[in-house]
Coordinates of C-alpha atoms in Angstrom, one line a residue:
Chain A
M1 CA 0.0 0.0 0.0
Y2 CA 1.5 3.3 -1.1
T3 CA 1.8 5.9 1.7
S4 CA 2.4 9.5 0.9
I5 CA 4.1 11.9 3.4
T6 CA 3.2 15.5 3.7
N7 CA 4.8 18.2 5.9
V8 CA 2.7 21.1 7.0
R9 CA 3.7 23.9 9.3
V10 CA 0.9 25.4 11.5
R11 CA 0.0 28.9 10.5
Y12 CA -0.8 31.6 13.0
V13 CA -4.2 32.2 11.4
E14 CA -5.0 28.5 12.0
T15 CA -4.9 28.8 15.8
D16 CA -7.8 30.0 17.8
Q17 CA -8.1 31.5 21.3
M18 CA -7.6 28.1 22.9
G19 CA -4.0 28.5 21.7
V20 CA -4.2 25.4 19.5
V21 CA -5.1 24.7 15.8
H22 CA -8.9 25.1 15.2
H23 CA -10.4 21.7 14.7
S24 CA -11.8 22.6 11.2
K25 CA -8.2 23.2 9.9
Y26 CA -7.2 19.6 10.0
Y27 CA -9.6 19.1 7.1
V28 CA -7.5 21.6 5.2
Y29 CA -4.3 19.7 6.1
F30 CA -6.0 16.5 4.8
E31 CA -6.7 18.3 1.5
L32 CA -3.0 19.1 1.2
A33 CA -2.1 15.5 2.0
R34 CA -4.5 14.3 -0.6
E35 CA -2.8 16.4 -3.3
D36 CA 0.5 14.8 -2.5
Y37 CA -1.0 11.3 -2.6
I38 CA -2.8 11.9 -5.9
K39 CA 0.2 13.4 -7.7
E40 CA 1.9 10.0 -7.3
T41 CA -0.4 8.8 -10.1
G42 CA 1.5 11.1 -12.3
I43 CA -1.4 13.6 -12.6
E44 CA -2.0 16.5 -10.2
Y45 CA -5.4 17.1 -8.8
R46 CA -5.4 20.5 -10.5
Q47 CA -5.1 18.8 -13.8
M48 CA -7.9 16.4 -13.0
E49 CA -10.2 19.3 -12.5
E50 CA -9.0 21.0 -15.7
E51 CA -9.8 17.8 -17.5
G52 CA -13.3 17.7 -16.1
L53 CA -13.0 15.3 -13.1
M54 CA -13.8 16.6 -9.6
M55 CA -13.6 14.8 -6.4
P56 CA -15.9 16.5 -3.9
L57 CA -16.2 15.1 -0.4
V58 CA -19.2 13.0 0.5
E59 CA -18.0 12.3 4.0
S60 CA -15.2 13.4 6.4
Q61 CA -14.2 12.6 9.9
C62 CA -11.4 13.3 12.3
K63 CA -10.3 12.2 15.8
Y64 CA -8.3 14.8 17.8
Y65 CA -5.7 13.5 20.3
V66 CA -3.4 16.4 21.1
G67 CA -3.8 20.1 20.0
A68 CA -1.2 21.2 17.5
K69 CA 0.3 24.6 18.2
Y70 CA 1.5 27.5 16.2
F71 CA 4.6 26.8 14.1
D72 CA 4.6 23.1 14.9
E73 CA 5.7 21.0 12.0
L74 CA 3.3 18.2 11.3
E75 CA 3.8 15.1 9.3
I76 CA 0.8 13.5 7.6
E77 CA 0.8 9.9 6.4
T78 CA -1.9 9.3 3.8
K79 CA -3.2 6.0 2.5
M80 CA -6.0 5.0 0.2
L81 CA -8.2 2.5 2.1
E82 CA -10.7 1.7 -0.6
I83 CA -11.4 2.6 -4.2
S84 CA -14.5 1.8 -6.3
A85 CA -15.6 3.0 -9.7
V86 CA -17.5 5.9 -8.1
K87 CA -15.6 6.8 -4.9
V88 CA -12.4 6.6 -3.0
V89 CA -11.5 6.6 0.7
F90 CA -8.4 8.1 2.2
E91 CA -7.0 7.9 5.7
Y92 CA -4.7 10.4 7.3
I93 CA -2.5 10.2 10.3
V94 CA -1.1 13.4 11.6
R95 CA 2.0 13.5 13.9
R96 CA 4.0 16.3 15.4
K97 CA 7.3 15.9 13.6
A98 CA 9.6 16.9 16.5
D99 CA 8.6 13.9 18.7
G100 CA 6.2 11.7 16.7
E101 CA 3.3 12.6 19.0
L102 CA -0.1 11.5 17.5
I103 CA -2.1 14.7 16.9
A104 CA -5.1 13.5 14.8
K105 CA -6.5 10.8 12.6
G106 CA -8.9 11.4 9.8
K107 CA -10.8 9.8 6.9
T108 CA -12.5 11.3 3.8
V109 CA -14.7 9.7 1.2
Q110 CA -14.8 11.4 -2.2
A111 CA -17.0 10.8 -5.2
F112 CA -15.8 11.0 -8.8
V113 CA -18.0 13.7 -10.3
D114 CA -18.2 15.4 -13.7
K115 CA -17.2 19.0 -13.5
N116 CA -19.9 20.2 -15.8
T117 CA -22.9 18.1 -14.8
F118 CA -21.9 17.7 -11.2
K119 CA -23.1 14.1 -11.6
V120 CA -21.3 11.1 -10.2
I121 CA -19.3 9.3 -12.9
N122 CA -17.8 5.8 -13.3
L123 CA -14.1 6.3 -13.2
K124 CA -13.4 2.9 -14.7
K125 CA -15.4 3.9 -17.8
S126 CA -14.5 7.5 -18.0
N127 CA -10.8 7.3 -17.3
I128 CA -9.4 3.8 -17.2
D129 CA -5.9 5.1 -17.1
L130 CA -6.3 7.0 -13.9
W131 CA -8.4 4.2 -12.5
N132 CA -5.5 1.8 -13.1
K133 CA -2.9 4.1 -11.6
M134 CA -5.0 4.7 -8.4
K135 CA -5.8 1.0 -8.1
K136 CA -2.1 0.2 -8.4
L137 CA -1.1 2.6 -5.7
M138 CA -3.6 1.0 -3.3
E139 CA -2.3 -2.5 -4.1
E140 CA 1.4 -1.7 -4.0
Chain B
M1 CA -35.3 16.4 23.4
Y2 CA -34.5 20.0 22.9
T3 CA -33.6 21.1 19.4
S4 CA -32.0 24.5 18.6
I5 CA -32.4 26.2 15.3
T6 CA -29.6 28.3 13.8
N7 CA -29.7 30.3 10.6
V8 CA -26.5 30.9 8.7
R9 CA -26.1 32.7 5.4
V10 CA -23.2 31.4 3.2
R11 CA -20.4 33.9 2.9
Y12 CA -18.5 34.4 -0.3
V13 CA -15.2 33.5 1.3
E14 CA -16.6 30.2 2.3
T15 CA -17.0 29.1 -1.3
D16 CA -14.2 27.5 -3.3
Q17 CA -13.5 27.2 -7.0
M18 CA -16.0 24.3 -7.3
G19 CA -18.7 27.1 -6.8
V20 CA -19.9 25.5 -3.5
V21 CA -19.1 25.8 0.2
H22 CA -15.8 24.2 1.0
H23 CA -16.4 21.1 3.0
S24 CA -14.3 22.3 6.0
K25 CA -16.7 25.2 6.6
Y26 CA -19.6 23.1 7.7
Y27 CA -17.6 22.5 10.9
V28 CA -17.7 26.2 11.4
Y29 CA -21.4 26.2 10.9
F30 CA -21.7 23.4 13.5
E31 CA -19.7 25.6 15.9
L32 CA -22.3 28.4 15.5
A33 CA -25.1 25.9 16.0
R34 CA -23.5 24.6 19.2
E35 CA -23.4 28.2 20.6
D36 CA -27.1 28.5 20.1
Y37 CA -27.8 25.2 21.6
I38 CA -25.6 25.8 24.7
K39 CA -27.0 29.3 25.4
E40 CA -30.4 27.6 26.1
T41 CA -28.8 26.4 29.3
G42 CA -28.8 30.1 30.3
I43 CA -25.0 30.4 30.0
E44 CA -23.2 31.3 26.8
Y45 CA -20.2 29.3 25.7
R46 CA -18.1 32.5 26.0
Q47 CA -18.9 32.7 29.6
M48 CA -18.1 29.0 30.2
E49 CA -14.6 29.6 28.8
E50 CA -14.2 32.7 31.0
E51 CA -15.1 30.6 34.0
G52 CA -12.5 28.0 33.1
L53 CA -14.4 25.4 31.2
M54 CA -13.5 24.6 27.7
M55 CA -15.1 22.1 25.3
P56 CA -12.5 21.1 22.7
L57 CA -13.5 18.6 20.1
V58 CA -12.3 15.0 20.3
E59 CA -14.1 13.9 17.2
S60 CA -16.0 15.4 14.3
Q61 CA -17.7 14.0 11.3
C62 CA -19.9 15.2 8.4
K63 CA -21.8 13.7 5.5
Y64 CA -22.3 16.0 2.5
Y65 CA -25.5 15.6 0.4
V66 CA -25.8 18.8 -1.8
G67 CA -23.3 21.6 -2.1
A68 CA -24.6 24.8 -0.5
K69 CA -24.0 27.9 -2.6
Y70 CA -23.0 31.5 -2.0
F71 CA -25.7 33.5 -0.2
D72 CA -27.9 30.4 0.5
E73 CA -29.6 30.7 3.8
L74 CA -29.1 27.5 5.8
E75 CA -31.0 26.2 8.7
I76 CA -29.3 24.0 11.2
E77 CA -31.1 21.7 13.7
T78 CA -29.0 20.8 16.6
K79 CA -29.6 18.0 19.2
M80 CA -27.6 16.7 22.0
L81 CA -27.4 12.9 21.5
E82 CA -25.5 11.9 24.6
I83 CA -23.9 13.5 27.6
S84 CA -21.6 11.9 30.3
A85 CA -19.6 13.5 33.0
V86 CA -16.6 13.9 30.7
K87 CA -18.1 14.5 27.2
V88 CA -21.1 15.5 25.1
V89 CA -22.2 14.5 21.6
F90 CA -24.1 16.9 19.3
E91 CA -25.8 16.2 16.0
Y92 CA -26.4 18.7 13.3
I93 CA -28.8 18.6 10.3
V94 CA -28.2 21.4 7.7
R95 CA -31.0 22.2 5.3
R96 CA -31.3 24.9 2.6
K97 CA -34.0 27.2 4.0
A98 CA -35.6 28.0 0.7
D99 CA -36.8 24.5 -0.1
G100 CA -35.8 22.3 2.9
E101 CA -33.2 20.4 0.8
L102 CA -30.9 18.3 3.0
I103 CA -27.4 19.7 2.6
A104 CA -25.3 18.0 5.3
K105 CA -25.5 16.0 8.5
G106 CA -22.8 16.1 11.2
K107 CA -21.7 15.0 14.6
T108 CA -19.2 16.3 17.1
V109 CA -17.9 14.9 20.4
Q110 CA -16.5 17.3 22.9
A111 CA -14.7 16.8 26.1
F112 CA -15.0 18.9 29.2
V113 CA -11.6 20.4 29.9
D114 CA -10.1 22.7 32.5
K115 CA -8.9 25.9 30.8
N116 CA -5.7 26.1 32.8
T117 CA -4.5 22.5 33.0
F118 CA -6.0 21.4 29.6
K119 CA -7.0 18.2 31.5
V120 CA -10.4 16.5 31.2
I121 CA -12.7 17.3 34.1
N122 CA -15.8 15.7 35.5
L123 CA -18.6 18.1 34.8
K124 CA -20.9 16.6 37.4
K125 CA -18.4 17.3 40.1
S126 CA -17.0 20.6 38.8
N127 CA -20.2 22.3 37.8
I128 CA -23.3 20.4 38.9
D129 CA -25.5 23.3 37.9
L130 CA -24.5 23.3 34.3
W131 CA -24.6 19.5 34.3
N132 CA -28.2 19.5 35.4
K133 CA -29.2 22.1 32.8
M134 CA -27.6 20.2 30.0
K135 CA -29.0 16.9 31.1
K136 CA -32.4 18.5 31.3
L137 CA -32.2 19.8 27.7
M138 CA -31.4 16.3 26.5
E139 CA -34.3 14.8 28.3
E140 CA -36.9 17.4 27.5
Chain C
M1 CA -24.8 59.8 1.3
Y2 CA -26.4 56.4 2.0
T3 CA -24.9 54.4 4.9
S4 CA -25.7 50.8 5.4
I5 CA -25.5 49.1 8.8
T6 CA -24.3 45.5 9.2
N7 CA -24.2 43.5 12.3
V8 CA -21.7 40.7 12.7
R9 CA -21.0 38.5 15.6
V10 CA -17.3 37.3 16.0
R11 CA -17.0 33.6 15.4
Y12 CA -14.7 31.4 17.5
V13 CA -12.8 30.3 14.4
E14 CA -12.0 34.0 13.6
T15 CA -9.9 34.4 16.8
D16 CA -6.3 33.5 17.0
Q17 CA -4.0 32.6 19.8
M18 CA -3.6 36.4 20.7
G19 CA -7.2 36.0 21.9
V20 CA -8.6 38.5 19.4
V21 CA -9.9 38.4 15.9
H22 CA -7.2 37.7 13.3
H23 CA -6.5 40.9 11.3
S24 CA -7.3 39.2 7.9
K25 CA -10.9 38.5 9.1
Y26 CA -11.9 42.1 9.0
Y27 CA -11.8 41.9 5.2
V28 CA -14.4 39.2 5.4
Y29 CA -16.5 41.5 7.6
F30 CA -16.1 44.2 5.0
E31 CA -17.4 41.7 2.3
L32 CA -20.5 41.1 4.3
A33 CA -21.0 44.8 4.8
R34 CA -20.6 45.4 1.1
E35 CA -23.4 42.9 0.4
D36 CA -25.7 44.9 2.6
Y37 CA -24.8 48.1 0.9
I38 CA -25.2 46.8 -2.6
K39 CA -28.6 45.2 -2.0
E40 CA -29.9 48.7 -1.3
T41 CA -29.7 49.1 -5.1
G42 CA -32.4 46.5 -5.4
I43 CA -30.1 43.9 -6.7
E44 CA -28.0 41.4 -4.6
Y45 CA -24.4 40.9 -5.3
R46 CA -25.2 37.2 -6.0
Q47 CA -27.5 38.2 -8.8
M48 CA -24.9 40.6 -10.3
E49 CA -22.5 37.7 -10.6
E50 CA -25.2 35.5 -12.1
E51 CA -25.8 38.2 -14.7
G52 CA -22.1 38.4 -15.6
L53 CA -20.8 41.3 -13.5
M54 CA -18.1 40.7 -10.9
M55 CA -16.5 43.2 -8.6
P56 CA -13.0 41.8 -7.7
L57 CA -10.9 43.9 -5.4
V58 CA -8.0 45.9 -6.8
E59 CA -7.1 47.4 -3.4
S60 CA -7.9 46.9 0.3
Q61 CA -6.7 48.5 3.5
C62 CA -7.5 48.5 7.2
K63 CA -6.5 50.3 10.3
Y64 CA -6.9 48.4 13.6
Y65 CA -7.7 50.2 16.8
V66 CA -8.9 47.7 19.4
G67 CA -9.0 43.9 19.0
A68 CA -12.5 42.5 18.8
K69 CA -13.0 39.4 20.9
Y70 CA -15.0 36.2 20.5
F71 CA -18.7 36.7 20.5
D72 CA -18.5 40.5 20.4
E73 CA -21.3 42.0 18.3
L74 CA -19.9 44.4 15.8
E75 CA -21.6 47.1 13.9
I76 CA -20.3 48.1 10.5
E77 CA -21.2 51.4 8.8
T78 CA -20.5 51.3 5.1
K79 CA -20.4 54.2 2.7
M80 CA -19.5 54.5 -1.0
L81 CA -16.8 57.2 -1.2
E82 CA -16.4 57.3 -5.0
I83 CA -17.8 55.6 -8.1
S84 CA -16.6 55.8 -11.7
A85 CA -17.5 53.9 -14.8
V86 CA -14.8 51.3 -14.0
K87 CA -14.5 51.2 -10.2
V88 CA -16.1 51.9 -6.9
V89 CA -14.6 52.8 -3.4
F90 CA -16.2 51.7 -0.2
E91 CA -15.4 52.8 3.4
Y92 CA -16.1 50.7 6.5
I93 CA -16.2 51.7 10.1
V94 CA -16.4 48.9 12.6
R95 CA -17.6 49.5 16.2
R96 CA -18.2 47.2 19.1
K97 CA -21.9 47.4 19.5
A98 CA -22.0 47.2 23.3
D99 CA -20.2 50.5 23.9
G100 CA -19.5 52.0 20.5
E101 CA -15.8 51.5 20.8
L102 CA -14.0 52.0 17.5
I103 CA -12.5 48.7 16.4
A104 CA -11.3 49.2 12.8
K105 CA -11.6 51.3 9.7
G106 CA -11.2 50.1 6.2
K107 CA -11.4 50.8 2.5
T108 CA -11.7 48.7 -0.6
V109 CA -11.5 49.6 -4.2
Q110 CA -13.3 47.3 -6.6
A111 CA -13.3 47.1 -10.4
F112 CA -16.3 46.2 -12.6
V113 CA -15.3 43.1 -14.5
D114 CA -16.9 40.8 -17.0
K115 CA -17.4 37.4 -15.5
N116 CA -16.4 35.5 -18.7
T117 CA -13.6 37.6 -20.0
F118 CA -12.3 38.8 -16.6
K119 CA -11.8 42.2 -18.3
V120 CA -12.7 45.5 -16.8
I121 CA -16.0 46.9 -18.2
N122 CA -17.6 50.3 -18.3
L123 CA -20.6 50.0 -16.0
K124 CA -22.2 53.1 -17.4
K125 CA -22.3 51.4 -20.9
S126 CA -22.9 47.8 -19.8
N127 CA -25.5 48.4 -17.1
I128 CA -26.8 52.0 -17.0
D129 CA -29.6 51.0 -14.7
L130 CA -27.2 49.7 -12.0
W131 CA -25.0 52.6 -12.6
N132 CA -27.8 55.1 -11.9
K133 CA -28.9 53.3 -8.8
M134 CA -25.4 53.2 -7.3
K135 CA -24.7 56.8 -8.3
K136 CA -28.0 57.8 -6.5
L137 CA -27.0 56.0 -3.3
M138 CA -23.8 57.9 -3.2
E139 CA -25.5 61.2 -3.7
E140 CA -28.4 60.7 -1.4
Chain D
M1 CA 18.4 46.1 2.8
Y2 CA 17.8 42.5 3.6
T3 CA 15.1 40.8 1.5
S4 CA 13.6 37.5 2.5
I5 CA 12.1 35.1 0.0
T6 CA 9.1 33.0 0.8
N7 CA 7.4 30.3 -1.3
V8 CA 3.8 29.6 -0.9
R9 CA 1.6 27.2 -2.9
V10 CA -2.1 28.3 -3.3
R11 CA -4.4 25.9 -1.3
Y12 CA -7.8 24.8 -2.7
V13 CA -9.5 26.3 0.3
E14 CA -8.0 29.7 -0.4
T15 CA -9.9 30.0 -3.7
D16 CA -13.4 31.3 -4.0
Q17 CA -16.1 30.9 -6.6
M18 CA -14.4 33.5 -8.8
G19 CA -11.8 30.8 -9.4
V20 CA -9.0 32.8 -7.9
V21 CA -7.5 33.3 -4.4
H22 CA -9.8 35.2 -2.1
H23 CA -8.4 38.7 -1.5
S24 CA -8.2 38.2 2.3
K25 CA -5.8 35.3 1.9
Y26 CA -3.0 37.5 0.8
Y27 CA -2.8 38.8 4.3
V28 CA -2.2 35.3 5.4
Y29 CA 0.6 34.9 2.9
F30 CA 2.1 38.1 4.2
E31 CA 2.1 36.6 7.7
L32 CA 4.1 33.6 6.5
A33 CA 6.5 36.0 4.7
R34 CA 7.0 38.0 7.9
E35 CA 7.9 34.8 9.8
D36 CA 10.6 34.1 7.3
Y37 CA 11.9 37.7 7.5
I38 CA 11.9 37.8 11.3
K39 CA 13.7 34.5 11.8
E40 CA 16.7 36.0 10.0
T41 CA 17.3 37.9 13.3
G42 CA 18.0 34.5 14.8
I43 CA 14.8 34.4 16.8
E44 CA 11.5 33.0 15.5
Y45 CA 8.3 35.0 15.9
R46 CA 6.9 32.0 18.0
Q47 CA 9.8 32.5 20.5
M48 CA 9.1 36.3 20.6
E49 CA 5.5 35.6 21.7
E50 CA 6.7 33.0 24.2
E51 CA 9.0 35.6 25.7
G52 CA 6.2 38.1 26.0
L53 CA 6.6 40.3 22.8
M54 CA 3.7 40.4 20.4
M55 CA 3.5 42.2 17.1
P56 CA -0.2 42.8 16.3
L57 CA -1.1 44.7 13.2
V58 CA -2.1 48.3 13.4
E59 CA -2.5 48.7 9.6
S60 CA -2.5 46.6 6.5
Q61 CA -3.0 47.2 2.8
C62 CA -2.8 45.3 -0.4
K63 CA -3.0 46.0 -4.2
Y64 CA -4.2 43.2 -6.4
Y65 CA -2.9 42.9 -9.9
V66 CA -3.6 39.4 -11.2
G67 CA -5.6 36.7 -9.4
A68 CA -3.5 33.8 -8.3
K69 CA -5.0 30.4 -9.0
Y70 CA -5.2 27.1 -7.2
F71 CA -1.8 25.3 -6.9
D72 CA 0.1 28.3 -8.3
E73 CA 3.5 28.6 -6.6
L74 CA 4.0 32.1 -5.4
E75 CA 7.2 33.9 -4.4
I76 CA 7.0 36.7 -1.9
E77 CA 9.8 39.2 -1.5
T78 CA 9.7 40.9 1.9
K79 CA 11.5 44.0 3.1
M80 CA 11.4 46.1 6.2
L81 CA 10.7 49.7 5.1
E82 CA 10.9 51.4 8.5
I83 CA 11.5 50.6 12.1
S84 CA 11.0 52.7 15.2
A85 CA 11.0 51.9 18.9
V86 CA 7.3 51.2 18.8
K87 CA 6.5 49.9 15.4
V88 CA 7.8 48.3 12.2
V89 CA 6.7 48.5 8.6
F90 CA 7.0 45.6 6.1
E91 CA 6.5 45.5 2.4
Y92 CA 5.6 42.4 0.4
I93 CA 5.8 41.7 -3.3
V94 CA 4.0 38.6 -4.5
R95 CA 4.9 37.1 -7.9
R96 CA 3.8 33.9 -9.7
K97 CA 6.9 31.8 -9.7
A98 CA 6.4 30.2 -13.1
D99 CA 6.7 33.4 -15.0
G100 CA 7.4 36.2 -12.6
E101 CA 4.0 37.8 -13.1
L102 CA 3.2 40.4 -10.5
I103 CA 0.2 39.2 -8.4
A104 CA 0.0 41.6 -5.5
K105 CA 1.9 44.2 -3.4
G106 CA 1.2 44.8 0.3
K107 CA 2.3 46.6 3.4
T108 CA 1.7 46.0 7.1
V109 CA 2.5 48.1 10.1
Q110 CA 2.9 46.3 13.4
A111 CA 3.3 47.6 16.9
F112 CA 5.5 46.1 19.6
V113 CA 3.1 45.1 22.4
D114 CA 3.6 43.4 25.8
K115 CA 1.8 40.0 25.7
N116 CA 0.4 40.4 29.2
T117 CA -0.7 44.0 29.4
F118 CA -1.5 44.4 25.6
K119 CA 0.2 47.8 25.9
V120 CA 2.7 49.2 23.3
I121 CA 6.3 48.9 24.5
N122 CA 9.5 50.6 23.5
L123 CA 11.6 47.8 21.8
K124 CA 14.8 49.7 22.2
K125 CA 14.4 49.7 26.0
S126 CA 12.7 46.3 26.5
N127 CA 14.9 44.3 24.1
I128 CA 17.9 46.1 22.8
D129 CA 19.3 42.9 21.3
L130 CA 16.3 42.3 19.1
W131 CA 16.2 46.0 18.2
N132 CA 19.8 45.9 17.1
K133 CA 19.3 42.8 15.0
M134 CA 16.2 44.2 13.2
K135 CA 17.8 47.6 12.7
K136 CA 20.8 45.8 11.1
L137 CA 18.7 43.8 8.7
M138 CA 17.1 47.0 7.5
E139 CA 20.4 48.7 7.0
E140 CA 22.2 45.8 5.4

């Protein structure tokens, strides 16, 4: 199973008055992590959208263990847990880089959607090449 | 079971280039909805924090049905699903006000934490009055 | 000169670890204030965009006097300082509603742009009706 | 005059339905650029805050030339234009890295403030070492 590694440094604006990263910002970190995972197929997510394929979220979840702080460097491990013709499931594990402390764990489910119609599409039929590449990453 | 109702209008800054609300922003809407629910106890969340009680998230999740658009007015129904001495679970149902269309459903789990020590506290012991009020809202 | 009034309550997510609203968020408040000003013409900004007219910013500025805090209710007074065929200048004065304390003052300059070409357009020529309405608000 | 260089890649969440970066996000980029400038003194902004010195904004401004797009890599040149015992002025020039296109230019003014009292302090008196280092960067 291919695992991508993403490094993110906590921005000041991402903290709140609790003095830690606001819980909603982890979903932004997951988005960055997904970009890194996807580009391993040889095609960037930006390009996918330009070519008409979008991957909007149908589900997201996160468990929070320790609050990340301003300027912490975080390391996110991303894996693809499942893929079908119409959706894909990613898992994210966020650790503080300095000491490996577990910060958060998350999951997202994304549908394959046509950019113009906003309808779900069958990736196997609409883009067999991308399908094969993603499938391969999961089975590696 | 008490249900609070929160109205939110989608802000321009909350949309992304897909033309819909970015998925991470629903967690912000849930936060606003929680404020409304909590103030029904007679104490605002702001006050709770001032008095030393914080309610950081330990878990969050959301299912997305239809993308909300810029300037849509959304209505959020909030219920407390569970409460124990150390945590509370809220559920959120987001609908487009114009036609009642289901936009998203979410859940958050929050711990009761001491503002200074950042340690989990037992709400029943530390603030029996608030405990009773929250318990009562759930059982209503 | 027409002045619109907008009420905004500070969201938790808008605070940072300084315990006050992050400076970048005032520009979001100005955006909400602009929506209120513009709808006085009888047409919402949303509609303008749907009809092909966008008003992207070419300049923005803000002076910060006192940091707004979580859950503060703010009142924003908005005026149009100038309008020409190709751009419009708004001014914003943000006060804490509870005591009238001056929080921030800002200004934005926006161009009239065609949604499809992203080119500046002459509002007087492309939409004389909107031009007249905006002109009138300024001169009121 | 010392100039720091900061690279930022546009995040999906930073775009809005116009298909470009929301204007308020450039102020976040400036914040990242400032961190890079400041650490050249040998002390990170995080440390400054930990040691009791905050630098809240008293003014900010930005001119927008071309809209940056999702995944664009941006390069920000940061200079200190002025420094006095109580405040400092930074200038930012944002270019698209691929072709050097000018995207935005900004300026921020920041006060030196005591973290506990939130009062303006005289940096020359309270931290002569940091004062000397910053002064030197400007005069380089």
